[in-house]
Amino acid sequence: MTEFQAINNILSNPSEGKKVRVRGWIHRIRKTGKLIFAVIRNESGIIQAILFRDNLPTEEFELAKSTLIESSVVVEGRLAKDERAPGGYEIRVEHFEVVGAAEKFPITKDQSDEFLLDNRHLWLRSRRMSAILKVRSTIFNEIRNYFQGLNYYEVQSPVFQSGACEGGSTLFEVPYFDSRDKVYLTQSWQLYAEAMMFGLERIYTIGPAFRAEKSRTRRHLTEFWMAEVEAAWLGNAEMMELAEGLVTHLVKSVIEKNPQELEFLERDISILKEIELPFPRYKYAEILDMLNAKGLELEWGADLGYTEEKMLTQELRTPIFITHFPRAKGFYHRVDPEDDKVVLCHDLLAPEGYGEIIGGGEREWRLEILMKRIREFDMEPEQYDWYLDLRRYGSVPHSGYGLGIDRTVAWIVGEEHIKNVIPFPRTMRRYTP
Ligand code: 4AD
Ligand code: MG
C-alpha cells in the first residue's frame, strides 16, 4: 500500500494520475447527489479531494455524505490537475475512511474573540493558530542555536522561589506544605542565574515566568515564556550587542524557515527584511524629551508603559534600545559610575507599536553597594542572604537580559494580541481551558 504522504509534499511534486494516500481532518465539505467536495487538512497544508459516486464503493460514498467537518479521515486516490483547487491538483478519491467522526463542530465562521478563547482547545487546530505556532517553534529552536553557537550553556532555575526579583507586587504566592516562609512562582531566573554563572560563566535558559500583573493590555500575560542570559565579565554595552544579535538572528531565521506561514498570516516582511545592526540607542532622558515633544508631560522617573512605548515605536521600522533609566528601575542594576541618577541597563523596544521585548543590564557586583541598594528599595538585605553571598566569594562584573518570547513572536508574525501567540493563554481573567 502507498505510504501516507504530507500534503505539501504531494503538492510540491504532483503528476497527473499519481497514487496518493493522506490522513488528516475534513477542513471543509460540500455535498451534492453524485459528488462530494472535501478539503482535507493536515499539519503540512490543505488539499481538495473529490468523491464521485461511481468512483468508490457505495457504502464509502454514503459514509462521506454523513461526515462532518473536523472528522479525521484517510483518503486514497489519484491526483488530477484542477486550476481551481488550492495547489492546482486535487485527489480523485477511490477509498474513503473515517477514523474519528466529529460531532457538529462548535466553531463556525465569524466568532468572537471570547468564544474562540473559551474553545481554545478546538481553535488550536485552525490554520491561523498552526501558522503562528510553527513560527513560535522556530523561535524557540533558534534561541538555542544562537546561544549554543556562542558557547553558552543551557541551564535551568527553580520555578518555586523564595524571593522577589522584579518587585513584590507581582508575585504569585503558592502554598508549600506547611512552610512558614513564603514561596512564590518565578518572575525571572536572574538571581539564580547569577549563582550558576560562577561555574559556567556564559549561560542561558528558556522557561516560563509568572507575574500577577493587573495589566489588561495586548502585551501582558500572567504566565509567559522568557529566554534569559547571564554572562560573567560582560558589561551592559556588550550585553546589548548580544541582545540585538539574538533578535536579528530570530527575525532572519523566521524569514528563511517560515515563508509560507508569514504569507498566510499576511505579515509584511519587507519591514522585517530591513532590520539591520546596530539598533539605535537612546538614553531614558532623551526618550522623555521625544515623548514630551509629542505632547506628553512626563517628568523624570515616569514609567514608560504600553501607551508611551506605542507612541514611541508606532512609526519605527527597526527596534531601539533605551538605556540609563532612573535608579528606581530595580535594586540589582549597577548605578552608572558617571551619573548616580541612572543605572547601566537596557530595554529593547520592538517597532511597529509593539514596544518592550527585552529588559536587561549590568548587575551591581560589589557587596556594600548592593546592600545599600537593597535598603534603598525598602527591603532587608537578610531576605537576600544567599544572593549577597555571591558578592562575598569572588564576585565579578556581570550582565544579563530577558527576552519575552511571546511578545517577540507577536511582533514577528504581526499579531495584534499576545494571547494569540501562546497555545493556552493565561491572563488576569483567564485560566481555562
Ligand atoms: O523586563 P523584565 O521584567 O526583566 C527581567 O525579568 C529581568 N530579570 C531579566 C533578566 O535580566 N534576566 O522582563 C523581561 C521581558 C520583558 O522585556 C518582556 O518582554 C517580558 O519579559 N515580559 C512579559 N511578557 C508577557 N507578559 C508579561 N506580563 C511580561 N512581563 C515581562
Ligand atoms: Mg522590563
CSV table of C-alpha atoms and ligand atoms in Angstrom, one decimal:
chain,number,residue,atom,x,y,z
A,1,MET,CA,0.0,0.0,0.0
A,2,THR,CA,1.2,3.6,-0.7
A,3,GLU,CA,2.6,5.3,2.3
A,4,PHE,CA,0.8,8.3,3.9
A,5,GLN,CA,2.1,11.5,2.5
A,6,ALA,CA,2.4,15.1,3.7
A,7,ILE,CA,0.1,17.3,1.7
A,8,ASN,CA,2.8,19.9,1.0
A,9,ASN,CA,5.0,17.1,-0.5
A,10,ILE,CA,2.2,15.9,-2.7
A,11,LEU,CA,1.6,19.4,-4.0
A,12,SER,CA,5.2,20.3,-4.4
A,13,ASN,CA,5.8,17.4,-6.8
A,14,PRO,CA,2.5,16.5,-8.4
A,15,SER,CA,1.7,14.5,-11.5
A,16,GLU,CA,-1.5,13.5,-13.2
A,17,GLY,CA,-2.7,10.1,-12.1
A,18,LYS,CA,-0.2,9.7,-9.3
A,19,LYS,CA,-1.5,7.5,-6.5
A,20,VAL,CA,-1.7,9.3,-3.1
A,21,ARG,CA,-2.8,8.4,0.4
A,22,VAL,CA,-3.3,11.1,3.1
A,23,ARG,CA,-4.7,11.2,6.6
A,24,GLY,CA,-5.9,14.3,8.2
A,25,TRP,CA,-9.1,16.2,9.0
A,26,ILE,CA,-12.0,17.4,7.0
A,27,HIS,CA,-11.5,21.2,6.7
A,28,ARG,CA,-14.5,21.9,4.5
A,29,ILE,CA,-17.1,19.7,2.8
A,30,ARG,CA,-19.8,20.3,0.2
A,31,LYS,CA,-22.2,17.7,-0.9
A,32,THR,CA,-24.4,17.2,-4.0
A,33,GLY,CA,-26.2,14.0,-5.1
A,34,LYS,CA,-23.4,12.5,-7.1
A,35,LEU,CA,-20.5,14.5,-5.9
A,36,ILE,CA,-18.7,15.4,-2.7
A,37,PHE,CA,-16.0,18.1,-2.5
A,38,ALA,CA,-13.9,17.9,0.6
A,39,VAL,CA,-10.9,19.8,1.7
A,40,ILE,CA,-8.5,17.7,3.8
A,41,ARG,CA,-6.2,19.4,6.2
A,42,ASN,CA,-3.1,18.1,7.9
A,43,GLU,CA,-0.1,19.6,9.6
A,44,SER,CA,1.5,20.4,6.3
A,45,GLY,CA,-1.3,22.0,4.3
A,46,ILE,CA,-4.7,21.5,2.6
A,47,ILE,CA,-5.7,19.6,-0.5
A,48,GLN,CA,-9.0,19.2,-2.3
A,49,ALA,CA,-10.5,15.8,-2.5
A,50,ILE,CA,-13.3,15.0,-4.9
A,51,LEU,CA,-15.5,11.9,-4.4
A,52,PHE,CA,-17.6,10.8,-7.5
A,53,ARG,CA,-20.3,8.4,-6.5
A,54,ASP,CA,-19.2,5.9,-9.2
A,55,ASN,CA,-15.5,6.1,-8.3
A,56,LEU,CA,-15.6,4.4,-4.9
A,57,PRO,CA,-17.7,1.7,-3.0
A,58,THR,CA,-21.3,2.8,-2.4
A,59,GLU,CA,-21.1,2.5,1.4
A,60,GLU,CA,-17.9,4.7,1.5
A,61,PHE,CA,-19.7,7.4,-0.6
A,62,GLU,CA,-22.7,7.2,1.8
A,63,LEU,CA,-20.4,7.5,4.8
A,64,ALA,CA,-18.7,10.5,3.3
A,65,LYS,CA,-22.2,12.1,2.8
A,66,SER,CA,-22.8,12.0,6.5
A,67,THR,CA,-19.4,13.0,7.6
A,68,LEU,CA,-19.0,16.4,9.3
A,69,ILE,CA,-16.1,18.8,9.3
A,70,GLU,CA,-13.2,18.1,11.7
A,71,SER,CA,-13.7,14.3,11.4
A,72,SER,CA,-10.4,12.6,11.0
A,73,VAL,CA,-10.2,10.6,7.8
A,74,VAL,CA,-8.0,8.6,5.5
A,75,VAL,CA,-8.3,9.1,1.7
A,76,GLU,CA,-6.7,7.4,-1.2
A,77,GLY,CA,-6.9,8.2,-4.8
A,78,ARG,CA,-5.2,9.7,-7.8
A,79,LEU,CA,-4.1,13.2,-8.5
A,80,ALA,CA,-5.8,15.2,-11.2
A,81,LYS,CA,-5.0,18.7,-12.3
A,82,ASP,CA,-7.5,21.3,-11.4
A,83,GLU,CA,-6.8,25.0,-11.7
A,84,ARG,CA,-9.5,25.9,-9.1
A,85,ALA,CA,-8.1,23.6,-6.4
A,86,PRO,CA,-5.7,25.1,-3.8
A,87,GLY,CA,-2.3,24.0,-5.0
A,88,GLY,CA,-3.5,23.2,-8.5
A,89,TYR,CA,-4.2,19.5,-8.0
A,90,GLU,CA,-7.0,17.5,-6.4
A,91,ILE,CA,-7.4,13.9,-5.3
A,92,ARG,CA,-9.9,11.8,-7.2
A,93,VAL,CA,-10.9,9.6,-4.2
A,94,GLU,CA,-11.1,5.8,-4.6
A,95,HIS,CA,-11.1,5.0,-0.9
A,96,PHE,CA,-12.6,6.9,2.0
A,97,GLU,CA,-12.4,6.0,5.6
A,98,VAL,CA,-13.4,7.8,8.8
A,99,VAL,CA,-11.1,7.3,11.7
A,100,GLY,CA,-12.8,9.5,14.3
A,101,ALA,CA,-16.2,11.0,13.3
A,102,ALA,CA,-16.8,14.6,14.5
A,103,GLU,CA,-20.0,15.9,16.1
A,104,LYS,CA,-21.2,19.2,14.8
A,105,PHE,CA,-18.1,21.5,15.2
A,106,PRO,CA,-18.9,24.4,17.5
A,107,ILE,CA,-16.6,26.9,15.8
A,108,THR,CA,-18.1,28.3,12.6
A,109,LYS,CA,-17.2,31.4,10.7
A,110,ASP,CA,-17.2,34.9,12.4
A,111,GLN,CA,-16.8,34.0,16.1
A,112,SER,CA,-16.0,36.5,18.8
A,113,ASP,CA,-12.6,36.6,20.5
A,114,GLU,CA,-14.1,35.4,23.8
A,115,PHE,CA,-15.8,32.4,22.2
A,116,LEU,CA,-12.6,31.4,20.5
A,117,LEU,CA,-10.7,31.6,23.8
A,118,ASP,CA,-13.4,29.5,25.6
A,119,ASN,CA,-12.9,27.0,22.8
A,120,ARG,CA,-9.2,27.3,22.6
A,121,HIS,CA,-8.7,23.5,22.8
A,122,LEU,CA,-10.6,23.3,19.5
A,123,TRP,CA,-9.4,26.5,17.9
A,124,LEU,CA,-5.8,25.4,18.2
A,125,ARG,CA,-6.3,23.3,15.1
A,126,SER,CA,-7.1,26.3,13.0
A,127,ARG,CA,-4.7,27.2,10.2
A,128,ARG,CA,-4.0,30.5,11.8
A,129,MET,CA,-3.0,29.1,15.2
A,130,SER,CA,-0.9,26.4,13.4
A,131,ALA,CA,0.9,29.0,11.4
A,132,ILE,CA,1.7,31.1,14.5
A,133,LEU,CA,2.8,28.0,16.5
A,134,LYS,CA,5.1,26.9,13.7
A,135,VAL,CA,6.8,30.3,13.9
A,136,ARG,CA,6.9,30.0,17.7
A,137,SER,CA,8.6,26.7,17.3
A,138,THR,CA,11.3,28.1,15.0
A,139,ILE,CA,11.9,30.9,17.5
A,140,PHE,CA,12.4,28.5,20.5
A,141,ASN,CA,14.8,26.5,18.3
A,142,GLU,CA,16.7,29.5,17.1
A,143,ILE,CA,17.2,30.9,20.5
A,144,ARG,CA,19.0,27.7,21.4
A,145,ASN,CA,21.0,27.7,18.2
A,146,TYR,CA,22.1,31.3,18.7
A,147,PHE,CA,23.4,30.8,22.3
A,148,GLN,CA,24.8,27.4,21.6
A,149,GLY,CA,26.7,28.8,18.6
A,150,LEU,CA,28.3,31.3,21.0
A,151,ASN,CA,29.3,28.5,23.5
A,152,TYR,CA,26.7,29.4,26.1
A,153,TYR,CA,25.4,26.6,28.4
A,154,GLU,CA,21.6,25.9,28.8
A,155,VAL,CA,20.8,25.6,32.5
A,156,GLN,CA,17.6,25.7,34.5
A,157,SER,CA,16.5,27.6,37.5
A,158,PRO,CA,13.7,26.7,40.0
A,159,VAL,CA,10.1,27.7,39.4
A,160,PHE,CA,9.4,27.7,43.2
A,161,GLN,CA,11.4,30.6,44.6
A,162,SER,CA,11.7,32.3,47.9
A,163,GLY,CA,12.1,36.0,47.0
A,164,ALA,CA,11.2,38.7,44.5
A,165,CYS,CA,13.4,39.5,41.5
A,166,GLU,CA,11.1,42.0,39.9
A,167,GLY,CA,9.2,43.6,42.8
A,168,GLY,CA,6.9,42.2,45.4
A,169,SER,CA,3.6,43.4,43.9
A,170,THR,CA,3.5,41.0,41.0
A,171,LEU,CA,4.5,37.8,42.9
A,172,PHE,CA,2.2,34.7,42.8
A,173,GLU,CA,2.3,33.1,46.2
A,174,VAL,CA,1.9,29.4,46.4
A,175,PRO,CA,1.0,27.2,49.4
A,176,TYR,CA,4.0,24.9,50.0
A,177,PHE,CA,3.3,22.2,52.5
A,178,ASP,CA,3.5,23.7,56.0
A,179,SER,CA,6.3,26.1,55.2
A,180,ARG,CA,6.3,29.2,57.3
A,181,ASP,CA,8.4,31.0,54.7
A,182,LYS,CA,6.6,32.4,51.7
A,183,VAL,CA,7.0,30.6,48.4
A,184,TYR,CA,6.4,32.2,45.0
A,185,LEU,CA,6.3,31.3,41.3
A,186,THR,CA,9.4,32.6,39.5
A,187,GLN,CA,9.3,36.1,37.9
A,188,SER,CA,12.7,35.6,36.4
A,189,TRP,CA,15.7,33.2,36.7
A,190,GLN,CA,18.1,36.1,37.2
A,191,LEU,CA,19.1,35.8,40.8
A,192,TYR,CA,19.7,32.1,40.5
A,193,ALA,CA,21.5,32.6,37.2
A,194,GLU,CA,23.9,34.9,38.9
A,195,ALA,CA,24.8,31.9,41.2
A,196,MET,CA,25.0,29.4,38.3
A,197,MET,CA,27.3,31.8,36.4
A,198,PHE,CA,30.2,31.2,38.7
A,199,GLY,CA,30.8,27.7,37.4
A,200,LEU,CA,29.7,28.1,33.8
A,201,GLU,CA,30.4,31.8,33.0
A,202,ARG,CA,28.1,32.0,30.0
A,203,ILE,CA,24.6,30.6,30.5
A,204,TYR,CA,21.1,30.9,29.1
A,205,THR,CA,17.7,29.4,29.7
A,206,ILE,CA,14.2,29.1,28.2
A,207,GLY,CA,11.5,28.9,30.8
A,208,PRO,CA,8.1,30.1,32.0
A,209,ALA,CA,7.8,33.2,34.2
A,210,PHE,CA,4.8,34.3,36.2
A,211,ARG,CA,3.6,37.8,37.1
A,212,ALA,CA,0.5,38.8,38.9
A,213,GLU,CA,0.3,42.0,36.9
A,214,LYS,CA,-3.1,43.7,36.9
A,215,SER,CA,-2.5,44.9,33.4
A,216,ARG,CA,-5.0,44.1,30.8
A,217,THR,CA,-3.0,45.3,27.7
A,218,ARG,CA,-2.5,43.5,24.5
A,219,ARG,CA,1.0,42.5,25.7
A,220,HIS,CA,0.5,41.1,29.2
A,221,LEU,CA,0.2,37.5,30.2
A,222,THR,CA,0.3,36.2,33.8
A,223,GLU,CA,2.3,33.2,32.6
A,224,PHE,CA,4.7,33.9,29.8
A,225,TRP,CA,8.0,32.4,28.4
A,226,MET,CA,11.3,34.1,28.7
A,227,ALA,CA,14.7,33.4,27.2
A,228,GLU,CA,17.3,34.7,29.7
A,229,VAL,CA,21.0,35.0,29.6
A,230,GLU,CA,23.7,35.8,32.1
A,231,ALA,CA,27.4,36.2,31.5
A,232,ALA,CA,30.4,36.8,33.7
A,233,TRP,CA,32.8,39.7,32.8
A,234,LEU,CA,30.5,41.4,30.3
A,235,GLY,CA,29.2,44.9,30.8
A,236,ASN,CA,25.9,46.5,29.7
A,237,ALA,CA,27.2,47.6,26.2
A,238,GLU,CA,28.4,44.0,25.4
A,239,MET,CA,25.1,42.6,26.6
A,240,MET,CA,23.2,44.9,24.3
A,241,GLU,CA,25.2,43.5,21.4
A,242,LEU,CA,24.2,40.0,22.5
A,243,ALA,CA,20.6,41.2,22.6
A,244,GLU,CA,20.5,42.8,19.1
A,245,GLY,CA,22.4,39.8,17.8
A,246,LEU,CA,19.7,37.4,19.1
A,247,VAL,CA,16.8,39.5,17.8
A,248,THR,CA,18.3,39.9,14.3
A,249,HIS,CA,19.1,36.2,14.2
A,250,LEU,CA,15.5,35.3,15.2
A,251,VAL,CA,14.0,37.6,12.5
A,252,LYS,CA,16.3,36.3,9.8
A,253,SER,CA,15.6,32.7,10.8
A,254,VAL,CA,11.9,33.1,10.7
A,255,ILE,CA,12.0,34.8,7.3
A,256,GLU,CA,14.1,31.9,6.0
A,257,LYS,CA,12.2,29.0,7.6
A,258,ASN,CA,8.6,30.1,7.7
A,259,PRO,CA,7.9,32.0,4.4
A,260,GLN,CA,4.6,30.2,4.0
A,261,GLU,CA,3.4,30.9,7.5
A,262,LEU,CA,4.3,34.6,7.2
A,263,GLU,CA,2.5,34.8,3.9
A,264,PHE,CA,-0.6,33.0,5.3
A,265,LEU,CA,-0.6,35.5,8.3
A,266,GLU,CA,-0.2,38.4,5.8
A,267,ARG,CA,2.8,39.7,7.5
A,268,ASP,CA,4.5,42.5,5.7
A,269,ILE,CA,8.0,41.0,5.6
A,270,SER,CA,9.6,44.0,3.8
A,271,ILE,CA,9.8,45.6,7.3
A,272,LEU,CA,11.4,42.6,8.8
A,273,LYS,CA,13.9,42.3,6.0
A,274,GLU,CA,15.2,45.8,6.5
A,275,ILE,CA,16.2,45.2,10.1
A,276,GLU,CA,19.9,45.9,10.5
A,277,LEU,CA,22.6,46.1,13.1
A,278,PRO,CA,23.3,48.1,15.2
A,279,PHE,CA,19.9,49.2,16.6
A,280,PRO,CA,19.7,52.9,17.6
A,281,ARG,CA,20.4,53.6,21.3
A,282,TYR,CA,18.7,56.4,23.3
A,283,LYS,CA,19.0,57.4,26.9
A,284,TYR,CA,15.9,57.5,29.0
A,285,ALA,CA,16.3,61.3,29.3
A,286,GLU,CA,16.3,61.6,25.5
A,287,ILE,CA,13.2,59.4,25.3
A,288,LEU,CA,11.4,61.7,27.8
A,289,ASP,CA,12.2,64.7,25.5
A,290,MET,CA,11.0,62.8,22.5
A,291,LEU,CA,7.7,61.9,24.1
A,292,ASN,CA,7.2,65.3,25.6
A,293,ALA,CA,7.7,66.8,22.1
A,294,LYS,CA,4.8,64.6,21.0
A,295,GLY,CA,2.6,66.2,23.6
A,296,LEU,CA,3.1,64.2,26.8
A,297,GLU,CA,4.1,65.8,30.0
A,298,LEU,CA,6.4,63.2,31.5
A,299,GLU,CA,8.7,64.1,34.4
A,300,TRP,CA,12.0,62.4,35.4
A,301,GLY,CA,11.1,59.0,36.9
A,302,ALA,CA,7.9,58.4,34.9
A,303,ASP,CA,7.3,54.8,34.0
A,304,LEU,CA,7.2,54.0,30.3
A,305,GLY,CA,4.1,51.9,29.9
A,306,TYR,CA,2.3,50.5,27.0
A,307,THR,CA,0.9,53.8,25.8
A,308,GLU,CA,4.2,55.6,25.9
A,309,GLU,CA,6.0,52.8,24.1
A,310,LYS,CA,3.4,52.5,21.5
A,311,MET,CA,3.7,56.2,20.8
A,312,LEU,CA,7.5,55.9,20.5
A,313,THR,CA,7.6,52.8,18.3
A,314,GLN,CA,4.4,53.1,16.1
A,315,GLU,CA,6.2,54.7,13.2
A,316,LEU,CA,9.5,52.8,13.6
A,317,ARG,CA,10.7,50.0,11.4
A,318,THR,CA,13.6,48.9,13.5
A,319,PRO,CA,14.0,48.0,17.2
A,320,ILE,CA,15.5,50.7,19.5
A,321,PHE,CA,17.3,50.5,22.8
A,322,ILE,CA,16.6,52.7,25.8
A,323,THR,CA,19.4,52.9,28.4
A,324,HIS,CA,20.3,54.9,31.5
A,325,PHE,CA,17.0,54.5,33.3
A,326,PRO,CA,16.4,56.1,36.7
A,327,ARG,CA,17.9,54.1,39.6
A,328,ALA,CA,14.4,53.2,40.8
A,329,LYS,CA,14.3,50.7,37.9
A,330,GLY,CA,15.4,47.8,40.2
A,331,PHE,CA,17.7,47.1,43.1
A,332,TYR,CA,20.2,44.8,41.3
A,333,HIS,CA,21.1,47.2,38.5
A,334,ARG,CA,24.5,48.8,38.6
A,335,VAL,CA,24.5,52.5,39.2
A,336,ASP,CA,26.3,54.4,36.5
A,337,PRO,CA,29.7,55.5,37.9
A,338,GLU,CA,29.5,58.7,35.8
A,339,ASP,CA,25.9,59.7,36.8
A,340,ASP,CA,24.4,58.3,40.0
A,341,LYS,CA,20.9,59.2,39.0
A,342,VAL,CA,20.8,56.4,36.5
A,343,VAL,CA,21.7,52.7,36.1
A,344,LEU,CA,23.5,50.8,33.5
A,345,CYS,CA,20.7,48.8,31.9
A,346,HIS,CA,18.7,48.5,28.7
A,347,ASP,CA,15.3,47.8,27.4
A,348,LEU,CA,14.8,46.8,23.8
A,349,LEU,CA,11.6,48.0,22.1
A,350,ALA,CA,10.2,46.3,19.0
A,351,PRO,CA,9.0,48.6,16.2
A,352,GLU,CA,5.5,49.0,14.7
A,353,GLY,CA,3.9,49.8,18.0
A,354,TYR,CA,4.9,46.6,19.9
A,355,GLY,CA,7.3,48.1,22.5
A,356,GLU,CA,9.4,46.3,25.1
A,357,ILE,CA,10.6,42.8,24.3
A,358,ILE,CA,13.9,42.7,26.3
A,359,GLY,CA,14.9,44.0,29.7
A,360,GLY,CA,18.4,43.6,31.0
A,361,GLY,CA,21.6,45.3,32.2
A,362,GLU,CA,24.7,45.1,34.3
A,363,ARG,CA,24.4,43.9,37.8
A,364,GLU,CA,25.7,45.6,41.0
A,365,TRP,CA,28.5,43.2,41.9
A,366,ARG,CA,30.0,44.9,45.0
A,367,LEU,CA,28.7,43.8,48.4
A,368,GLU,CA,28.5,47.1,50.2
A,369,ILE,CA,26.8,48.9,47.4
A,370,LEU,CA,24.3,46.1,46.7
A,371,MET,CA,23.3,46.1,50.4
A,372,LYS,CA,22.7,49.9,50.2
A,373,ARG,CA,20.7,49.4,47.0
A,374,ILE,CA,18.5,46.8,48.7
A,375,ARG,CA,17.8,49.2,51.6
A,376,GLU,CA,17.1,51.9,49.0
A,377,PHE,CA,14.1,49.8,47.9
A,378,ASP,CA,12.9,49.4,51.5
A,379,MET,CA,13.9,45.8,51.6
A,380,GLU,CA,16.0,43.9,54.1
A,381,PRO,CA,19.4,42.5,53.0
A,382,GLU,CA,18.7,39.4,55.2
A,383,GLN,CA,16.0,38.5,52.7
A,384,TYR,CA,18.7,38.1,50.1
A,385,ASP,CA,21.3,36.3,52.2
A,386,TRP,CA,22.4,33.7,49.7
A,387,TYR,CA,22.3,36.2,46.8
A,388,LEU,CA,24.7,38.5,48.8
A,389,ASP,CA,27.0,35.6,49.4
A,390,LEU,CA,27.7,35.7,45.6
A,391,ARG,CA,29.3,39.1,46.2
A,392,ARG,CA,31.3,37.7,49.1
A,393,TYR,CA,33.2,34.9,47.3
A,394,GLY,CA,35.0,36.1,44.2
A,395,SER,CA,32.4,38.5,42.7
A,396,VAL,CA,32.9,39.7,39.1
A,397,PRO,CA,31.3,42.3,36.9
A,398,HIS,CA,28.4,40.6,35.0
A,399,SER,CA,25.3,41.3,33.0
A,400,GLY,CA,22.3,39.6,31.5
A,401,TYR,CA,18.9,40.1,30.0
A,402,GLY,CA,15.5,38.5,29.5
A,403,LEU,CA,13.7,38.3,26.2
A,404,GLY,CA,9.9,38.0,26.3
A,405,ILE,CA,9.4,35.2,23.8
A,406,ASP,CA,5.6,35.7,23.4
A,407,ARG,CA,6.0,39.4,22.7
A,408,THR,CA,8.7,38.6,20.2
A,409,VAL,CA,6.5,36.1,18.4
A,410,ALA,CA,3.6,38.5,18.4
A,411,TRP,CA,5.8,41.2,16.7
A,412,ILE,CA,7.5,38.9,14.2
A,413,VAL,CA,4.2,37.4,13.0
A,414,GLY,CA,2.4,40.8,13.2
A,415,GLU,CA,-0.3,39.5,15.6
A,416,GLU,CA,-2.1,42.3,17.5
A,417,HIS,CA,-2.6,40.5,20.8
A,418,ILE,CA,-0.1,38.4,22.8
A,419,LYS,CA,-2.8,35.9,23.8
A,420,ASN,CA,-3.0,34.7,20.2
A,421,VAL,CA,0.6,33.5,20.1
A,422,ILE,CA,0.6,31.1,23.0
A,423,PRO,CA,-1.5,27.9,22.9
A,424,PHE,CA,-3.3,28.4,26.2
A,425,PRO,CA,-3.1,32.0,27.3
A,426,ARG,CA,-3.2,32.9,31.0
A,427,THR,CA,-4.3,36.5,31.8
A,428,MET,CA,-5.8,38.2,34.8
A,429,ARG,CA,-9.2,36.9,33.9
A,430,ARG,CA,-8.5,33.7,32.1
A,431,TYR,CA,-7.0,30.4,33.3
A,432,THR,CA,-9.2,28.0,31.3
A,433,PRO,CA,-9.3,25.8,29.3
B,1,4AD,O1,12.0,43.5,31.9
B,1,4AD,P1,11.8,42.3,32.7
B,1,4AD,O2,10.9,42.4,33.9
B,1,4AD,O3,13.2,41.8,33.1
B,1,4AD,C1,13.5,40.8,34.0
B,1,4AD,O4,12.7,40.0,34.4
B,1,4AD,C2,15.0,40.6,34.2
B,1,4AD,N1,15.2,40.0,35.5
B,1,4AD,C3,15.5,39.7,33.1
B,1,4AD,C4,17.0,39.4,33.1
B,1,4AD,O5,17.8,40.3,33.1
B,1,4AD,N2,17.3,38.1,33.2
B,1,4AD,O6,11.2,41.1,31.8
B,1,4AD,C5,11.9,40.7,30.7
B,1,4AD,C6,11.0,40.6,29.5
B,1,4AD,C7,10.3,41.9,29.1
B,1,4AD,O7,11.1,42.7,28.3
B,1,4AD,C8,9.1,41.4,28.4
B,1,4AD,O8,9.4,41.2,27.0
B,1,4AD,C9,8.7,40.1,29.0
B,1,4AD,O9,9.9,39.7,29.7
B,1,4AD,N3,7.6,40.3,30.0
B,1,4AD,C10,6.3,39.9,29.7
B,1,4AD,N4,5.8,39.3,28.7
B,1,4AD,C11,4.5,39.0,28.7
B,1,4AD,N5,3.7,39.2,29.8
B,1,4AD,C12,4.2,39.9,30.9
B,1,4AD,N6,3.4,40.1,31.9
B,1,4AD,C13,5.6,40.2,30.9
B,1,4AD,N7,6.4,40.8,31.7
B,1,4AD,C14,7.6,40.9,31.2
B,2,MG,MG,11.1,45.4,31.8
